[in-house]
PDB file of C-alpha atoms in Angstrom:
ATOM      1  CA  GLU A   1     202.845  29.006 229.559  1.00 54.00           C
ATOM      2  CA  THR A   2     202.194  31.272 226.616  1.00 69.00           C
ATOM      3  CA  GLY A   3     200.141  34.544 227.159  1.00 92.00           C
ATOM      4  CA  VAL A   4     197.403  33.643 224.750  1.00 95.00           C
ATOM      5  CA  THR A   5     196.531  30.105 224.113  1.00 96.00           C
ATOM      6  CA  GLN A   6     194.124  28.862 221.358  1.00 97.00           C
ATOM      7  CA  THR A   7     192.600  25.478 220.987  1.00 97.00           C
ATOM      8  CA  PRO A   8     192.310  23.542 218.836  1.00 97.00           C
ATOM      9  CA  ARG A   9     195.294  24.441 216.746  1.00 95.00           C
ATOM     10  CA  HIS A  10     193.807  22.548 213.668  1.00 96.00           C
ATOM     11  CA  LEU A  11     190.162  21.762 212.975  1.00 95.00           C
ATOM     12  CA  VAL A  12     188.593  20.102 209.974  1.00 94.00           C
ATOM     13  CA  MET A  13     184.794  20.276 209.830  1.00 91.00           C
ATOM     14  CA  GLY A  14     182.043  19.751 207.417  1.00 89.00           C
ATOM     15  CA  MET A  15     179.604  22.395 206.397  1.00 87.00           C
ATOM     16  CA  THR A  16     176.810  21.033 208.527  1.00 86.00           C
ATOM     17  CA  ASN A  17     178.903  20.614 211.721  1.00 87.00           C
ATOM     18  CA  LYS A  18     178.941  22.783 214.760  1.00 93.00           C
ATOM     19  CA  LYS A  19     182.261  23.398 216.505  1.00 94.00           C
ATOM     20  CA  SER A  20     183.878  25.972 218.706  1.00 96.00           C
ATOM     21  CA  LEU A  21     187.263  27.700 218.849  1.00 97.00           C
ATOM     22  CA  LYS A  22     188.573  28.639 222.331  1.00 98.00           C
ATOM     23  CA  CYS A  23     190.940  31.404 223.374  1.00 98.00           C
ATOM     24  CA  GLU A  24     192.373  31.859 226.896  1.00 97.00           C
ATOM     25  CA  GLN A  25     194.598  34.673 227.922  1.00 96.00           C
ATOM     26  CA  HIS A  26     196.829  34.706 230.996  1.00 93.00           C
ATOM     27  CA  LEU A  27     197.897  38.281 230.918  1.00 93.00           C
ATOM     28  CA  GLY A  28     195.191  39.999 232.910  1.00 91.00           C
ATOM     29  CA  HIS A  29     194.039  42.024 229.845  1.00 90.00           C
ATOM     30  CA  ASN A  30     190.618  43.477 229.518  1.00 87.00           C
ATOM     31  CA  ALA A  31     190.057  43.368 225.780  1.00 88.00           C
ATOM     32  CA  MET A  32     189.973  40.326 223.581  1.00 91.00           C
ATOM     33  CA  TYR A  33     189.789  40.038 219.740  1.00 92.00           C
ATOM     34  CA  TRP A  34     189.118  37.517 216.872  1.00 94.00           C
ATOM     35  CA  TYR A  35     190.859  38.084 213.638  1.00 94.00           C
ATOM     36  CA  LYS A  36     190.559  36.005 210.454  1.00 95.00           C
ATOM     37  CA  GLN A  37     193.649  35.526 208.341  1.00 94.00           C
ATOM     38  CA  SER A  38     192.991  34.172 204.734  1.00 91.00           C
ATOM     39  CA  ALA A  39     195.521  33.501 202.193  1.00 83.00           C
ATOM     40  CA  LYS A  40     196.605  36.797 200.287  1.00 73.00           C
ATOM     41  CA  LYS A  41     194.178  38.932 202.320  1.00 80.00           C
ATOM     42  CA  PRO A  42     194.886  41.431 205.192  1.00 81.00           C
ATOM     43  CA  LEU A  43     194.124  40.303 208.650  1.00 88.00           C
ATOM     44  CA  GLU A  44     190.429  40.925 209.118  1.00 90.00           C
ATOM     45  CA  LEU A  45     189.054  42.025 212.423  1.00 90.00           C
ATOM     46  CA  MET A  46     185.937  40.092 213.398  1.00 93.00           C
ATOM     47  CA  PHE A  47     184.910  40.880 216.869  1.00 92.00           C
ATOM     48  CA  VAL A  48     186.170  42.929 219.879  1.00 89.00           C
ATOM     49  CA  TYR A  49     185.243  42.405 223.489  1.00 89.00           C
ATOM     50  CA  ASN A  50     186.167  44.995 226.131  1.00 83.00           C
ATOM     51  CA  PHE A  51     185.405  43.872 229.691  1.00 78.00           C
ATOM     52  CA  LYS A  52     183.366  41.059 228.459  1.00 76.00           C
ATOM     53  CA  GLU A  53     181.112  43.366 226.306  1.00 78.00           C
ATOM     54  CA  GLN A  54     181.131  43.066 222.568  1.00 79.00           C
ATOM     55  CA  THR A  55     182.194  46.495 221.229  1.00 76.00           C
ATOM     56  CA  GLU A  56     182.619  45.618 217.676  1.00 74.00           C
ATOM     57  CA  ASN A  57     181.163  43.260 215.152  1.00 75.00           C
ATOM     58  CA  ASN A  58     182.863  43.803 211.792  1.00 75.00           C
ATOM     59  CA  SER A  59     179.836  42.697 209.674  1.00 84.00           C
ATOM     60  CA  VAL A  60     180.538  39.074 210.326  1.00 91.00           C
ATOM     61  CA  PRO A  61     178.184  36.426 209.083  1.00 92.00           C
ATOM     62  CA  SER A  62     175.889  35.098 211.670  1.00 92.00           C
ATOM     63  CA  ARG A  63     177.326  31.557 211.144  1.00 94.00           C
ATOM     64  CA  PHE A  64     180.169  32.934 213.415  1.00 95.00           C
ATOM     65  CA  SER A  65     179.000  33.461 217.005  1.00 94.00           C
ATOM     66  CA  PRO A  66     181.406  34.888 219.606  1.00 95.00           C
ATOM     67  CA  GLU A  67     181.070  34.364 223.330  1.00 95.00           C
ATOM     68  CA  CYS A  68     183.106  36.025 226.085  1.00 94.00           C
ATOM     69  CA  PRO A  69     182.103  34.661 229.494  1.00 93.00           C
ATOM     70  CA  ASN A  70     184.857  36.479 231.323  1.00 91.00           C
ATOM     71  CA  SER A  71     187.864  38.702 230.419  1.00 88.00           C
ATOM     72  CA  SER A  72     190.174  35.738 230.162  1.00 93.00           C
ATOM     73  CA  HIS A  73     188.127  33.498 227.855  1.00 96.00           C
ATOM     74  CA  LEU A  74     186.858  34.018 224.385  1.00 96.00           C
ATOM     75  CA  PHE A  75     184.992  31.494 222.110  1.00 97.00           C
ATOM     76  CA  LEU A  76     184.069  31.506 218.540  1.00 97.00           C
ATOM     77  CA  HIS A  77     181.155  29.198 217.801  1.00 97.00           C
ATOM     78  CA  LEU A  78     180.965  27.919 214.251  1.00 95.00           C
ATOM     79  CA  HIS A  79     177.963  26.414 212.517  1.00 92.00           C
ATOM     80  CA  THR A  80     177.034  25.757 208.877  1.00 92.00           C
ATOM     81  CA  LEU A  81     180.193  27.232 207.628  1.00 92.00           C
ATOM     82  CA  GLN A  82     181.217  27.525 203.943  1.00 93.00           C
ATOM     83  CA  PRO A  83     184.498  26.255 202.325  1.00 93.00           C
ATOM     84  CA  GLU A  84     185.537  29.978 201.886  1.00 92.00           C
ATOM     85  CA  ASP A  85     185.507  30.248 205.686  1.00 94.00           C
ATOM     86  CA  SER A  86     188.614  28.119 205.724  1.00 95.00           C
ATOM     87  CA  ALA A  87     191.414  30.298 207.328  1.00 96.00           C
ATOM     88  CA  LEU A  88     193.600  30.877 210.256  1.00 95.00           C
ATOM     89  CA  TYR A  89     191.650  32.310 213.071  1.00 97.00           C
ATOM     90  CA  LEU A  90     193.712  34.508 215.458  1.00 95.00           C
ATOM     91  CA  CYS A  91     192.742  35.478 218.978  1.00 95.00           C
ATOM     92  CA  ALA A  92     194.475  38.594 220.597  1.00 93.00           C
ATOM     93  CA  SER A  93     194.238  40.414 223.766  1.00 91.00           C
ATOM     94  CA  SER A  94     195.251  43.814 224.977  1.00 88.00           C
ATOM     95  CA  GLN A  95     195.408  45.904 228.044  1.00 83.00           C
ATOM     96  CA  GLY A  96     192.547  48.265 227.793  1.00 68.00           C
ATOM     97  CA  GLU A  97     190.256  48.962 224.892  1.00 60.00           C
ATOM     98  CA  ALA A  98     191.177  48.622 221.204  1.00 53.00           C
ATOM     99  CA  GLY A  99     194.869  48.452 221.576  1.00 52.00           C
ATOM    100  CA  GLY A 100     195.001  50.165 224.963  1.00 55.00           C
ATOM    101  CA  ILE A 101     197.689  52.185 226.488  1.00 50.00           C
ATOM    102  CA  THR A 102     200.541  50.812 224.488  1.00 57.00           C
ATOM    103  CA  GLY A 103     198.558  49.694 221.432  1.00 65.00           C
ATOM    104  CA  GLU A 104     200.199  46.262 221.665  1.00 78.00           C
ATOM    105  CA  LEU A 105     198.122  43.183 220.811  1.00 87.00           C
ATOM    106  CA  PHE A 106     199.243  39.842 222.125  1.00 90.00           C
ATOM    107  CA  PHE A 107     198.339  37.102 219.739  1.00 92.00           C
ATOM    108  CA  GLY A 108     197.811  33.345 220.123  1.00 94.00           C
ATOM    109  CA  GLU A 109     199.184  30.936 217.500  1.00 93.00           C
ATOM    110  CA  GLY A 110     195.906  30.584 215.837  1.00 94.00           C
ATOM    111  CA  SER A 111     193.405  27.935 214.946  1.00 96.00           C
ATOM    112  CA  ARG A 112     193.800  26.534 211.430  1.00 96.00           C
ATOM    113  CA  LEU A 113     190.176  25.886 210.193  1.00 96.00           C
ATOM    114  CA  THR A 114     189.406  23.787 207.060  1.00 95.00           C
ATOM    115  CA  VAL A 115     185.832  23.551 206.025  1.00 94.00           C
ATOM    116  CA  LEU A 116     185.087  20.646 203.581  1.00 91.00           C
TER     117      LEU A 116
ATOM    118  CA  ALA B   1     188.974  55.523 206.600  1.00 73.00           C
ATOM    119  CA  GLN B   2     192.088  53.814 207.646  1.00 82.00           C
ATOM    120  CA  LYS B   3     194.161  51.777 205.144  1.00 91.00           C
ATOM    121  CA  VAL B   4     197.517  50.177 205.186  1.00 95.00           C
ATOM    122  CA  THR B   5     199.379  49.031 201.956  1.00 96.00           C
ATOM    123  CA  GLN B   6     202.270  46.687 201.786  1.00 96.00           C
ATOM    124  CA  ALA B   7     203.087  46.567 198.135  1.00 94.00           C
ATOM    125  CA  GLN B   8     205.735  43.947 198.500  1.00 96.00           C
ATOM    126  CA  THR B   9     204.147  40.507 198.698  1.00 94.00           C
ATOM    127  CA  GLU B  10     207.178  38.412 198.910  1.00 96.00           C
ATOM    128  CA  ILE B  11     210.920  39.351 199.178  1.00 97.00           C
ATOM    129  CA  SER B  12     213.914  36.903 199.080  1.00 97.00           C
ATOM    130  CA  VAL B  13     217.319  37.955 200.134  1.00 97.00           C
ATOM    131  CA  VAL B  14     220.526  36.084 200.804  1.00 97.00           C
ATOM    132  CA  GLU B  15     221.712  36.046 204.401  1.00 97.00           C
ATOM    133  CA  LYS B  16     223.684  39.181 205.582  1.00 97.00           C
ATOM    134  CA  GLU B  17     221.925  41.424 203.001  1.00 97.00           C
ATOM    135  CA  ASP B  18     220.012  44.434 204.097  1.00 97.00           C
ATOM    136  CA  VAL B  19     216.269  44.471 203.334  1.00 98.00           C
ATOM    137  CA  THR B  20     213.628  47.142 203.587  1.00 98.00           C
ATOM    138  CA  LEU B  21     209.961  46.366 203.981  1.00 98.00           C
ATOM    139  CA  ASP B  22     207.627  49.148 202.721  1.00 98.00           C
ATOM    140  CA  CYS B  23     204.409  50.317 204.438  1.00 98.00           C
ATOM    141  CA  VAL B  24     202.209  53.128 203.223  1.00 98.00           C
ATOM    142  CA  TYR B  25     199.196  54.169 205.257  1.00 97.00           C
ATOM    143  CA  GLU B  26     196.028  56.415 204.832  1.00 95.00           C
ATOM    144  CA  THR B  27     194.314  58.143 207.692  1.00 92.00           C
ATOM    145  CA  ARG B  28     192.231  61.304 208.117  1.00 88.00           C
ATOM    146  CA  ASP B  29     193.346  61.703 211.639  1.00 86.00           C
ATOM    147  CA  THR B  30     196.177  63.717 212.964  1.00 86.00           C
ATOM    148  CA  THR B  31     196.703  61.363 215.929  1.00 87.00           C
ATOM    149  CA  TYR B  32     197.337  57.801 215.110  1.00 90.00           C
ATOM    150  CA  TYR B  33     199.668  54.960 215.821  1.00 90.00           C
ATOM    151  CA  LEU B  34     201.682  52.764 213.508  1.00 93.00           C
ATOM    152  CA  PHE B  35     202.902  49.192 214.285  1.00 93.00           C
ATOM    153  CA  TRP B  36     205.070  46.483 212.821  1.00 96.00           C
ATOM    154  CA  TYR B  37     204.340  42.813 213.759  1.00 95.00           C
ATOM    155  CA  LYS B  38     206.327  39.719 212.833  1.00 96.00           C
ATOM    156  CA  GLN B  39     204.493  36.391 212.071  1.00 94.00           C
ATOM    157  CA  PRO B  40     206.886  33.458 212.259  1.00 92.00           C
ATOM    158  CA  PRO B  41     205.852  30.024 210.820  1.00 89.00           C
ATOM    159  CA  SER B  42     204.454  29.082 214.268  1.00 86.00           C
ATOM    160  CA  GLY B  43     201.537  31.543 213.539  1.00 87.00           C
ATOM    161  CA  GLU B  44     201.388  34.039 216.425  1.00 88.00           C
ATOM    162  CA  LEU B  45     202.126  37.695 215.596  1.00 91.00           C
ATOM    163  CA  VAL B  46     204.762  39.137 217.588  1.00 92.00           C
ATOM    164  CA  PHE B  47     204.808  43.003 218.354  1.00 91.00           C
ATOM    165  CA  LEU B  48     207.932  44.715 217.172  1.00 93.00           C
ATOM    166  CA  ILE B  49     207.328  48.377 217.501  1.00 91.00           C
ATOM    167  CA  ARG B  50     204.674  51.185 217.877  1.00 89.00           C
ATOM    168  CA  ARG B  51     205.048  54.765 216.887  1.00 89.00           C
ATOM    169  CA  ASN B  52     202.679  57.680 217.478  1.00 87.00           C
ATOM    170  CA  SER B  53     202.082  60.323 214.710  1.00 90.00           C
ATOM    171  CA  PHE B  54     203.805  63.106 216.592  1.00 88.00           C
ATOM    172  CA  ASP B  55     207.109  61.275 216.875  1.00 84.00           C
ATOM    173  CA  GLU B  56     208.871  61.106 213.620  1.00 83.00           C
ATOM    174  CA  GLN B  57     212.271  60.325 215.038  1.00 83.00           C
ATOM    175  CA  ASN B  58     213.612  57.199 213.416  1.00 85.00           C
ATOM    176  CA  GLU B  59     214.351  54.240 215.711  1.00 85.00           C
ATOM    177  CA  ILE B  60     216.870  51.658 215.687  1.00 88.00           C
ATOM    178  CA  SER B  61     216.823  48.458 217.801  1.00 89.00           C
ATOM    179  CA  GLY B  62     219.677  46.106 217.156  1.00 93.00           C
ATOM    180  CA  ARG B  63     219.468  45.093 213.429  1.00 95.00           C
ATOM    181  CA  TYR B  64     216.061  46.577 213.132  1.00 96.00           C
ATOM    182  CA  SER B  65     215.400  50.210 212.109  1.00 95.00           C
ATOM    183  CA  TRP B  66     212.190  52.139 211.283  1.00 94.00           C
ATOM    184  CA  ASN B  67     211.861  55.263 209.073  1.00 95.00           C
ATOM    185  CA  PHE B  68     208.704  57.188 209.698  1.00 95.00           C
ATOM    186  CA  GLN B  69     207.953  59.827 207.037  1.00 94.00           C
ATOM    187  CA  LYS B  70     204.681  61.849 207.518  1.00 93.00           C
ATOM    188  CA  SER B  71     205.176  63.672 204.299  1.00 93.00           C
ATOM    189  CA  THR B  72     205.010  60.410 202.276  1.00 95.00           C
ATOM    190  CA  SER B  73     202.657  58.561 204.830  1.00 96.00           C
ATOM    191  CA  SER B  74     205.243  55.851 205.046  1.00 96.00           C
ATOM    192  CA  PHE B  75     206.640  53.675 207.933  1.00 96.00           C
ATOM    193  CA  ASN B  76     209.310  51.519 206.423  1.00 97.00           C
ATOM    194  CA  PHE B  77     211.175  48.789 208.253  1.00 97.00           C
ATOM    195  CA  THR B  78     214.758  47.837 207.619  1.00 97.00           C
ATOM    196  CA  ILE B  79     216.581  44.765 208.708  1.00 97.00           C
ATOM    197  CA  THR B  80     220.304  45.045 208.527  1.00 97.00           C
ATOM    198  CA  ALA B  81     222.533  41.942 207.968  1.00 97.00           C
ATOM    199  CA  SER B  82     219.576  39.693 207.670  1.00 97.00           C
ATOM    200  CA  GLN B  83     219.557  36.218 209.155  1.00 97.00           C
ATOM    201  CA  VAL B  84     217.633  33.095 208.408  1.00 96.00           C
ATOM    202  CA  VAL B  85     215.743  33.571 211.724  1.00 95.00           C
ATOM    203  CA  ASP B  86     214.334  36.747 210.172  1.00 97.00           C
ATOM    204  CA  SER B  87     212.264  34.684 207.629  1.00 97.00           C
ATOM    205  CA  ALA B  88     208.652  35.479 208.444  1.00 97.00           C
ATOM    206  CA  VAL B  89     205.620  37.426 207.339  1.00 96.00           C
ATOM    207  CA  TYR B  90     205.749  41.047 208.415  1.00 97.00           C
ATOM    208  CA  PHE B  91     202.786  43.159 208.976  1.00 96.00           C
ATOM    209  CA  CYS B  92     202.285  46.889 209.189  1.00 96.00           C
ATOM    210  CA  ALA B  93     199.271  48.116 211.054  1.00 93.00           C
ATOM    211  CA  LEU B  94     197.492  51.432 212.002  1.00 91.00           C
ATOM    212  CA  SER B  95     195.284  52.524 214.811  1.00 87.00           C
ATOM    213  CA  GLU B  96     193.565  55.925 214.812  1.00 83.00           C
ATOM    214  CA  ASN B  97     192.961  57.840 218.121  1.00 74.00           C
ATOM    215  CA  TRP B  98     189.525  58.978 218.651  1.00 64.00           C
ATOM    216  CA  ASN B  99     187.937  60.706 221.613  1.00 61.00           C
ATOM    217  CA  SER B 100     186.613  57.348 222.784  1.00 61.00           C
ATOM    218  CA  GLY B 101     190.030  55.694 222.458  1.00 65.00           C
ATOM    219  CA  ASN B 102     192.092  54.067 219.934  1.00 67.00           C
ATOM    220  CA  THR B 103     190.470  52.122 217.057  1.00 74.00           C
ATOM    221  CA  PRO B 104     191.374  48.443 216.635  1.00 77.00           C
ATOM    222  CA  LEU B 105     194.348  47.804 214.421  1.00 85.00           C
ATOM    223  CA  VAL B 106     193.969  47.675 210.731  1.00 88.00           C
ATOM    224  CA  PHE B 107     196.628  45.522 209.041  1.00 91.00           C
ATOM    225  CA  GLY B 108     198.258  45.480 205.681  1.00 93.00           C
ATOM    226  CA  LYS B 109     198.435  42.239 203.717  1.00 93.00           C
ATOM    227  CA  GLY B 110     201.875  41.535 205.008  1.00 94.00           C
ATOM    228  CA  THR B 111     205.179  40.981 203.381  1.00 96.00           C
ATOM    229  CA  ARG B 112     206.739  37.444 203.319  1.00 96.00           C
ATOM    230  CA  LEU B 113     210.483  37.607 203.840  1.00 97.00           C
ATOM    231  CA  SER B 114     212.667  34.712 203.026  1.00 97.00           C
ATOM    232  CA  VAL B 115     216.328  34.827 203.945  1.00 97.00           C
ATOM    233  CA  ILE B 116     218.376  32.215 202.251  1.00 96.00           C
ATOM    234  CA  ALA B 117     221.593  30.935 203.878  1.00 94.00           C
TER     235      ALA B 117
END
């Protein structure tokens, strides 16, 4: 069982659809993150949750709505997305806040989102 | 503000060649951390190394080595005797250390390395 699991791995949705991405970590970490990876762009930090509390929202449009019900689960709710939102969405976790003691982030394999 | 620049977008080498991936960073803090991550085709980023700003000693781990130069704000990564399995996208990242803790990692755009057999 991998440390950070993301589902679904691939998602195709229309601009009027509502869908959710799920992330689960089995590492006992306290912090979880959503990153967006677009072609030819740096990894963009979207949201940070520390002990279930959102500590960072990096000016993300409201059509992306995160939810962190507990330290092990993180969701990204999607609605009325645009084609330019097509990207690989990566979830990560760490022990402690914002990189924690070692600064090491553990990533999932990502959810590849295509918006038609 | 923090910034990480990886000027090399793509590099191709023949197997067994040495290759160096460049990373230049910007920060106003005196305490910060630098990282390298590897992203294989499967998608997940894999942690390779973390260095703090007070430790300029170069590090070697098997075929991997890192050269940290504060004078040039660079943290370059060298793979010796490259192998096909080294083919991946490599990301350099930076985290600053504030009183409240470390900032989330800021990543460079990545360098895609292709090792040809």
